[in-house]
PDB file of C-alpha atoms in Angstrom:
ATOM      1  CA  SER A 174       0.000   0.000   0.000  1.00  0.00           C
ATOM      2  CA  GLN A 175       1.199   3.531  -0.613  1.00  0.00           C
ATOM      3  CA  GLN A 176       2.443   5.546   2.306  1.00  0.00           C
ATOM      4  CA  GLY A 177       0.949   8.813   1.255  1.00  0.00           C
ATOM      5  CA  GLU A 178       0.686  11.554  -1.236  1.00  0.00           C
ATOM      6  CA  GLU A 179       3.262  13.519  -3.087  1.00  0.00           C
ATOM      7  CA  ASP A 180       2.517  16.789  -4.705  1.00  0.00           C
ATOM      8  CA  PRO A 181       2.616  18.026  -7.233  1.00  0.00           C
ATOM      9  CA  GLN A 182       2.123  14.912  -9.346  1.00  0.00           C
ATOM     10  CA  ALA A 183       3.809  16.698 -12.233  1.00  0.00           C
ATOM     11  CA  LEU A 184       6.028  19.748 -12.316  1.00  0.00           C
ATOM     12  CA  SER A 185       7.417  21.549 -15.354  1.00  0.00           C
ATOM     13  CA  ILE A 186      10.047  24.245 -14.944  1.00  0.00           C
ATOM     14  CA  GLN A 187      12.772  26.027 -16.880  1.00  0.00           C
ATOM     15  CA  GLU A 188      16.432  25.221 -16.449  1.00  0.00           C
ATOM     16  CA  GLY A 189      17.926  27.270 -13.640  1.00  0.00           C
ATOM     17  CA  GLU A 190      14.717  27.430 -11.629  1.00  0.00           C
ATOM     18  CA  ASN A 191      14.213  25.668  -8.324  1.00  0.00           C
ATOM     19  CA  ALA A 192      11.915  22.646  -8.009  1.00  0.00           C
ATOM     20  CA  THR A 193      10.074  21.794  -4.807  1.00  0.00           C
ATOM     21  CA  MET A 194       8.303  18.505  -4.219  1.00  0.00           C
ATOM     22  CA  ASN A 195       6.297  17.594  -1.150  1.00  0.00           C
ATOM     23  CA  CYS A 196       5.564  14.275   0.460  1.00  0.00           C
ATOM     24  CA  SER A 197       3.194  13.254   3.236  1.00  0.00           C
ATOM     25  CA  TYR A 198       3.219   9.971   5.090  1.00  0.00           C
ATOM     26  CA  LYS A 199       0.938   8.199   7.513  1.00  0.00           C
ATOM     27  CA  THR A 200       2.899   6.245  10.092  1.00  0.00           C
ATOM     28  CA  SER A 201       5.771   6.953  12.470  1.00  0.00           C
ATOM     29  CA  ILE A 202       9.148   6.600  10.787  1.00  0.00           C
ATOM     30  CA  ASN A 203      12.817   5.885  11.438  1.00  0.00           C
ATOM     31  CA  ASN A 204      13.791   7.858   8.392  1.00  0.00           C
ATOM     32  CA  LEU A 205      12.466   9.197   5.131  1.00  0.00           C
ATOM     33  CA  GLN A 206      14.290   8.717   1.865  1.00  0.00           C
ATOM     34  CA  TRP A 207      14.077  10.278  -1.565  1.00  0.00           C
ATOM     35  CA  TYR A 208      14.737   8.348  -4.752  1.00  0.00           C
ATOM     36  CA  ARG A 209      14.958   9.343  -8.376  1.00  0.00           C
ATOM     37  CA  GLN A 210      13.854   7.256 -11.353  1.00  0.00           C
ATOM     38  CA  ASN A 211      14.743   7.995 -14.967  1.00  0.00           C
ATOM     39  CA  SER A 212      12.369   6.830 -17.686  1.00  0.00           C
ATOM     40  CA  GLY A 213      10.901   3.922 -15.751  1.00  0.00           C
ATOM     41  CA  ARG A 214      14.220   2.260 -14.996  1.00  0.00           C
ATOM     42  CA  GLY A 215      15.979   1.649 -11.690  1.00  0.00           C
ATOM     43  CA  LEU A 216      15.698   3.903  -8.680  1.00  0.00           C
ATOM     44  CA  VAL A 217      18.679   5.865  -7.434  1.00  0.00           C
ATOM     45  CA  HIS A 218      18.913   6.888  -3.804  1.00  0.00           C
ATOM     46  CA  LEU A 219      19.290  10.643  -3.378  1.00  0.00           C
ATOM     47  CA  ILE A 220      19.165  11.446   0.304  1.00  0.00           C
ATOM     48  CA  LEU A 221      18.046  10.048   3.646  1.00  0.00           C
ATOM     49  CA  ILE A 222      16.832  12.151   6.553  1.00  0.00           C
ATOM     50  CA  ARG A 223      16.475  10.633   9.989  1.00  0.00           C
ATOM     51  CA  SER A 224      13.412  11.164  12.127  1.00  0.00           C
ATOM     52  CA  ASN A 225      15.386  13.355  14.569  1.00  0.00           C
ATOM     53  CA  GLU A 226      16.673  15.620  11.794  1.00  0.00           C
ATOM     54  CA  ARG A 227      14.793  18.614  10.435  1.00  0.00           C
ATOM     55  CA  GLU A 228      16.879  19.542   7.427  1.00  0.00           C
ATOM     56  CA  LYS A 229      19.614  17.987   5.346  1.00  0.00           C
ATOM     57  CA  HIS A 230      21.638  19.116   2.348  1.00  0.00           C
ATOM     58  CA  SER A 231      23.448  17.227  -0.371  1.00  0.00           C
ATOM     59  CA  GLY A 232      24.836  19.251  -3.268  1.00  0.00           C
ATOM     60  CA  ARG A 233      21.875  20.970  -4.942  1.00  0.00           C
ATOM     61  CA  LEU A 234      19.386  18.983  -2.851  1.00  0.00           C
ATOM     62  CA  ARG A 235      17.747  20.190   0.327  1.00  0.00           C
ATOM     63  CA  VAL A 236      15.358  17.993   2.262  1.00  0.00           C
ATOM     64  CA  THR A 237      13.205  19.013   5.188  1.00  0.00           C
ATOM     65  CA  LEU A 238      11.240  16.814   7.540  1.00  0.00           C
ATOM     66  CA  ASP A 239       8.374  17.795   9.820  1.00  0.00           C
ATOM     67  CA  THR A 240       7.417  14.768  11.888  1.00  0.00           C
ATOM     68  CA  SER A 241       4.586  16.641  13.625  1.00  0.00           C
ATOM     69  CA  LYS A 242       2.916  17.143  10.255  1.00  0.00           C
ATOM     70  CA  LYS A 243       4.195  13.858   8.823  1.00  0.00           C
ATOM     71  CA  SER A 244       5.555  15.647   5.799  1.00  0.00           C
ATOM     72  CA  SER A 245       8.789  16.196   3.923  1.00  0.00           C
ATOM     73  CA  SER A 246       9.927  18.354   1.053  1.00  0.00           C
ATOM     74  CA  LEU A 247      12.670  18.005  -1.526  1.00  0.00           C
ATOM     75  CA  LEU A 248      14.137  21.142  -3.064  1.00  0.00           C
ATOM     76  CA  ILE A 249      16.359  20.943  -6.126  1.00  0.00           C
ATOM     77  CA  THR A 250      18.117  24.239  -6.709  1.00  0.00           C
ATOM     78  CA  ALA A 251      19.354  25.568 -10.045  1.00  0.00           C
ATOM     79  CA  SER A 252      17.712  22.727 -11.938  1.00  0.00           C
ATOM     80  CA  ARG A 253      19.216  21.233 -15.070  1.00  0.00           C
ATOM     81  CA  ALA A 254      17.648  19.384 -17.987  1.00  0.00           C
ATOM     82  CA  ALA A 255      19.371  16.251 -16.647  1.00  0.00           C
ATOM     83  CA  ASP A 256      17.226  16.501 -13.487  1.00  0.00           C
ATOM     84  CA  THR A 257      14.208  15.462 -15.569  1.00  0.00           C
ATOM     85  CA  ALA A 258      12.949  12.309 -13.847  1.00  0.00           C
ATOM     86  CA  SER A 259      10.361  10.996 -11.413  1.00  0.00           C
ATOM     87  CA  TYR A 260      11.068  11.581  -7.742  1.00  0.00           C
ATOM     88  CA  PHE A 261       9.684   9.370  -4.982  1.00  0.00           C
ATOM     89  CA  CYS A 262       9.730   9.679  -1.238  1.00  0.00           C
ATOM     90  CA  ALA A 263       9.869   6.434   0.690  1.00  0.00           C
ATOM     91  CA  THR A 264       9.536   5.310   4.271  1.00  0.00           C
ATOM     92  CA  GLY A 265      10.090   1.941   5.813  1.00  0.00           C
ATOM     93  CA  GLY A 266      12.950  -0.082   7.134  1.00  0.00           C
ATOM     94  CA  TYR A 267      10.670  -2.114   9.355  1.00  0.00           C
ATOM     95  CA  GLY A 268      11.898  -5.348  10.806  1.00  0.00           C
ATOM     96  CA  GLY A 269      15.531  -4.410  10.404  1.00  0.00           C
ATOM     97  CA  SER A 270      15.446  -4.590   6.620  1.00  0.00           C
ATOM     98  CA  GLN A 271      16.039  -1.082   5.361  1.00  0.00           C
ATOM     99  CA  GLY A 272      14.721  -1.865   1.920  1.00  0.00           C
ATOM    100  CA  ASN A 273      11.156  -2.586   3.084  1.00  0.00           C
ATOM    101  CA  LEU A 274      10.078   0.668   1.538  1.00  0.00           C
ATOM    102  CA  ILE A 275       6.661   2.170   1.035  1.00  0.00           C
ATOM    103  CA  PHE A 276       6.772   4.722  -1.728  1.00  0.00           C
ATOM    104  CA  GLY A 277       4.731   7.832  -2.281  1.00  0.00           C
ATOM    105  CA  LYS A 278       3.011   8.311  -5.615  1.00  0.00           C
ATOM    106  CA  GLY A 279       5.877  10.360  -6.991  1.00  0.00           C
ATOM    107  CA  THR A 280       6.396  13.666  -8.740  1.00  0.00           C
ATOM    108  CA  LYS A 281       7.300  13.726 -12.413  1.00  0.00           C
ATOM    109  CA  LEU A 282       9.686  16.618 -12.955  1.00  0.00           C
ATOM    110  CA  SER A 283      10.352  18.052 -16.392  1.00  0.00           C
ATOM    111  CA  VAL A 284      13.123  20.620 -16.731  1.00  0.00           C
ATOM    112  CA  LYS A 285      13.090  22.430 -20.038  1.00  0.00           C
ATOM    113  CA  PRO A 286      16.385  23.730 -21.436  1.00  0.00           C
TER     114      PRO A 286
ATOM    115  CA  ASP B 105      31.026  -2.320  -6.507  1.00  0.00           C
ATOM    116  CA  THR B 106      27.691  -0.716  -5.633  1.00  0.00           C
ATOM    117  CA  GLU B 107      25.696  -2.314  -8.392  1.00  0.00           C
ATOM    118  CA  VAL B 108      22.670  -4.518  -8.436  1.00  0.00           C
ATOM    119  CA  THR B 109      22.526  -6.335 -11.751  1.00  0.00           C
ATOM    120  CA  GLN B 110      19.280  -7.644 -13.167  1.00  0.00           C
ATOM    121  CA  THR B 111      18.809  -9.891 -16.174  1.00  0.00           C
ATOM    122  CA  PRO B 112      17.198  -9.879 -18.604  1.00  0.00           C
ATOM    123  CA  LYS B 113      16.444  -6.192 -19.217  1.00  0.00           C
ATOM    124  CA  HIS B 114      13.361  -7.048 -21.259  1.00  0.00           C
ATOM    125  CA  LEU B 115      11.236 -10.179 -21.345  1.00  0.00           C
ATOM    126  CA  VAL B 116       8.188 -11.102 -23.380  1.00  0.00           C
ATOM    127  CA  MET B 117       6.462 -14.293 -22.366  1.00  0.00           C
ATOM    128  CA  GLY B 118       3.266 -16.139 -23.102  1.00  0.00           C
ATOM    129  CA  MET B 119       0.774 -17.054 -20.427  1.00  0.00           C
ATOM    130  CA  THR B 120       1.832 -20.712 -20.508  1.00  0.00           C
ATOM    131  CA  ASN B 121       5.576 -20.029 -20.357  1.00  0.00           C
ATOM    132  CA  LYS B 122       7.940 -20.483 -17.439  1.00  0.00           C
ATOM    133  CA  LYS B 123      10.699 -17.926 -17.107  1.00  0.00           C
ATOM    134  CA  SER B 124      13.013 -16.583 -14.428  1.00  0.00           C
ATOM    135  CA  LEU B 125      14.273 -13.146 -13.524  1.00  0.00           C
ATOM    136  CA  LYS B 126      17.734 -12.912 -12.001  1.00  0.00           C
ATOM    137  CA  CYS B 127      19.354 -10.436  -9.661  1.00  0.00           C
ATOM    138  CA  GLU B 128      22.932 -10.281  -8.359  1.00  0.00           C
ATOM    139  CA  GLN B 129      24.799  -8.044  -5.933  1.00  0.00           C
ATOM    140  CA  HIS B 130      28.289  -8.207  -4.467  1.00  0.00           C
ATOM    141  CA  MET B 131      28.010  -5.582  -1.754  1.00  0.00           C
ATOM    142  CA  GLY B 132      27.678  -8.134   1.027  1.00  0.00           C
ATOM    143  CA  HIS B 133      24.075  -7.138   1.636  1.00  0.00           C
ATOM    144  CA  ARG B 134      22.085  -9.813   3.429  1.00  0.00           C
ATOM    145  CA  ALA B 135      18.654  -8.336   2.642  1.00  0.00           C
ATOM    146  CA  MET B 136      17.276  -8.549  -0.890  1.00  0.00           C
ATOM    147  CA  TYR B 137      13.934  -7.509  -2.298  1.00  0.00           C
ATOM    148  CA  TRP B 138      11.624  -7.823  -5.267  1.00  0.00           C
ATOM    149  CA  TYR B 139       9.397  -4.902  -6.192  1.00  0.00           C
ATOM    150  CA  LYS B 140       6.763  -4.618  -8.898  1.00  0.00           C
ATOM    151  CA  GLN B 141       6.066  -1.309 -10.622  1.00  0.00           C
ATOM    152  CA  LYS B 142       3.156  -0.733 -12.953  1.00  0.00           C
ATOM    153  CA  ALA B 143       3.238   2.144 -15.403  1.00  0.00           C
ATOM    154  CA  LYS B 144       2.932   5.578 -13.772  1.00  0.00           C
ATOM    155  CA  LYS B 145       2.732   4.016 -10.302  1.00  0.00           C
ATOM    156  CA  PRO B 146       5.259   3.748  -7.475  1.00  0.00           C
ATOM    157  CA  PRO B 147       7.099   0.484  -6.820  1.00  0.00           C
ATOM    158  CA  GLU B 148       5.303  -1.972  -4.545  1.00  0.00           C
ATOM    159  CA  LEU B 149       7.110  -4.488  -2.365  1.00  0.00           C
ATOM    160  CA  MET B 150       6.584  -8.142  -3.259  1.00  0.00           C
ATOM    161  CA  PHE B 151       9.131 -10.203  -1.312  1.00  0.00           C
ATOM    162  CA  VAL B 152      11.900  -9.700   1.217  1.00  0.00           C
ATOM    163  CA  TYR B 153      14.753 -12.109   1.847  1.00  0.00           C
ATOM    164  CA  SER B 154      16.765 -11.755   5.022  1.00  0.00           C
ATOM    165  CA  TYR B 155      19.880 -13.927   5.369  1.00  0.00           C
ATOM    166  CA  GLU B 156      18.687 -15.987   2.412  1.00  0.00           C
ATOM    167  CA  LYS B 157      15.358 -16.758   4.069  1.00  0.00           C
ATOM    168  CA  LEU B 158      12.008 -15.428   2.918  1.00  0.00           C
ATOM    169  CA  SER B 159      10.854 -13.014   5.597  1.00  0.00           C
ATOM    170  CA  ILE B 160       8.068 -11.100   3.887  1.00  0.00           C
ATOM    171  CA  ASN B 161       5.600 -12.129   1.196  1.00  0.00           C
ATOM    172  CA  GLU B 162       3.203  -9.312   0.505  1.00  0.00           C
ATOM    173  CA  SER B 163       0.322 -11.605  -0.472  1.00  0.00           C
ATOM    174  CA  VAL B 164       1.806 -12.215  -3.897  1.00  0.00           C
ATOM    175  CA  PRO B 165       0.059 -14.850  -6.097  1.00  0.00           C
ATOM    176  CA  SER B 166       1.787 -18.221  -6.240  1.00  0.00           C
ATOM    177  CA  ARG B 167       2.516 -17.811  -9.947  1.00  0.00           C
ATOM    178  CA  PHE B 168       5.443 -15.704  -8.674  1.00  0.00           C
ATOM    179  CA  SER B 169       7.990 -17.855  -6.857  1.00  0.00           C
ATOM    180  CA  PRO B 170      11.087 -16.259  -5.348  1.00  0.00           C
ATOM    181  CA  GLU B 171      14.327 -18.048  -4.603  1.00  0.00           C
ATOM    182  CA  CYS B 172      17.533 -16.960  -2.904  1.00  0.00           C
ATOM    183  CA  PRO B 173      20.185 -19.588  -3.699  1.00  0.00           C
ATOM    184  CA  ASN B 174      22.971 -17.690  -1.908  1.00  0.00           C
ATOM    185  CA  SER B 175      23.749 -14.332  -0.357  1.00  0.00           C
ATOM    186  CA  SER B 176      24.516 -12.715  -3.733  1.00  0.00           C
ATOM    187  CA  LEU B 177      21.721 -14.035  -5.915  1.00  0.00           C
ATOM    188  CA  LEU B 178      17.963 -13.602  -6.010  1.00  0.00           C
ATOM    189  CA  ASN B 179      15.651 -15.167  -8.554  1.00  0.00           C
ATOM    190  CA  LEU B 180      12.003 -14.699  -9.357  1.00  0.00           C
ATOM    191  CA  HIS B 181      10.436 -17.666 -11.126  1.00  0.00           C
ATOM    192  CA  LEU B 182       7.398 -16.908 -13.240  1.00  0.00           C
ATOM    193  CA  HIS B 183       4.755 -19.389 -14.347  1.00  0.00           C
ATOM    194  CA  ALA B 184       1.280 -19.033 -15.834  1.00  0.00           C
ATOM    195  CA  LEU B 185       1.323 -15.264 -15.656  1.00  0.00           C
ATOM    196  CA  GLN B 186      -1.533 -13.047 -16.736  1.00  0.00           C
ATOM    197  CA  PRO B 187      -1.344  -9.973 -18.986  1.00  0.00           C
ATOM    198  CA  GLU B 188      -1.984  -7.766 -15.942  1.00  0.00           C
ATOM    199  CA  ASP B 189       1.338  -8.996 -14.529  1.00  0.00           C
ATOM    200  CA  SER B 190       3.113  -6.962 -17.190  1.00  0.00           C
ATOM    201  CA  ALA B 191       5.241  -4.465 -15.280  1.00  0.00           C
ATOM    202  CA  LEU B 192       8.765  -3.394 -14.378  1.00  0.00           C
ATOM    203  CA  TYR B 193      10.231  -5.808 -11.818  1.00  0.00           C
ATOM    204  CA  LEU B 194      12.890  -4.261  -9.629  1.00  0.00           C
ATOM    205  CA  CYS B 195      15.388  -6.005  -7.422  1.00  0.00           C
ATOM    206  CA  ALA B 196      17.011  -4.208  -4.502  1.00  0.00           C
ATOM    207  CA  SER B 197      19.440  -4.956  -1.702  1.00  0.00           C
ATOM    208  CA  SER B 198      20.406  -3.351   1.576  1.00  0.00           C
ATOM    209  CA  GLN B 199      22.344  -3.965   4.744  1.00  0.00           C
ATOM    210  CA  GLN B 200      20.420  -6.160   7.133  1.00  0.00           C
ATOM    211  CA  GLY B 201      19.880  -4.895  10.645  1.00  0.00           C
ATOM    212  CA  ALA B 202      21.502  -1.500  10.119  1.00  0.00           C
ATOM    213  CA  ARG B 203      19.259   1.477  10.680  1.00  0.00           C
ATOM    214  CA  ASN B 204      19.194   4.468   8.409  1.00  0.00           C
ATOM    215  CA  THR B 205      20.843   3.015   5.355  1.00  0.00           C
ATOM    216  CA  GLU B 206      19.703   3.140   1.780  1.00  0.00           C
ATOM    217  CA  ALA B 207      18.489   0.486  -0.608  1.00  0.00           C
ATOM    218  CA  PHE B 208      20.300  -0.132  -3.880  1.00  0.00           C
ATOM    219  CA  PHE B 209      18.125  -0.900  -6.881  1.00  0.00           C
ATOM    220  CA  GLY B 210      18.837  -2.694 -10.126  1.00  0.00           C
ATOM    221  CA  GLN B 211      17.727  -1.308 -13.491  1.00  0.00           C
ATOM    222  CA  GLY B 212      14.771  -3.639 -13.577  1.00  0.00           C
ATOM    223  CA  THR B 213      13.322  -6.195 -15.956  1.00  0.00           C
ATOM    224  CA  ARG B 214      10.491  -4.933 -18.111  1.00  0.00           C
ATOM    225  CA  LEU B 215       8.112  -7.854 -18.425  1.00  0.00           C
ATOM    226  CA  THR B 216       5.377  -8.138 -21.014  1.00  0.00           C
ATOM    227  CA  VAL B 217       2.924 -11.031 -20.786  1.00  0.00           C
ATOM    228  CA  VAL B 218       1.096 -11.782 -24.017  1.00  0.00           C
TER     229      VAL B 218
END
């Protein structure tokens, strides 16, 4: 079953602009992760934020987590055409297996050159 | 080596065929997973193997049969599939028992059942 909603479902921006994607989840979490998927192929892990963290940065990525609202956001700054992909948030890691992930519905990002 | 390798990349099979999907990793991960992803949907967990033993089966029909012959390999045996089983099948692996680590995904096998 899906953990929650992501919005927007689709986002189209110009190169150089910032892209913000939001994710909501339903249950308590150990961490929340963001993954990227190009053209329906494999998922690539982008960033993990722990439940006791509020903000985390990695290169052009900034993730926030609000456990009181059960929500997270992913900001991609200075977007590039190569950032065009689908982005999924995921929670899980139950039972000691960190790959037991429940994914949000995803945001399809299109960055126009 | 941080790769998860899946073969084949594409597979077309008839409803009476038997085929297998294969997955391999050499990262020493002792947890391996199969996910199914339909078009324009998020991946959904099918099976979890922990230390080569099946630990989670998310109510998957018996026409899908997983196998973990050793700590590096994961197979998914397919038999008598239906056209609605057409999807992208993703394999993943992760450290077992370690909190706050990521999962590594293969590129997937795109399966078409005709």
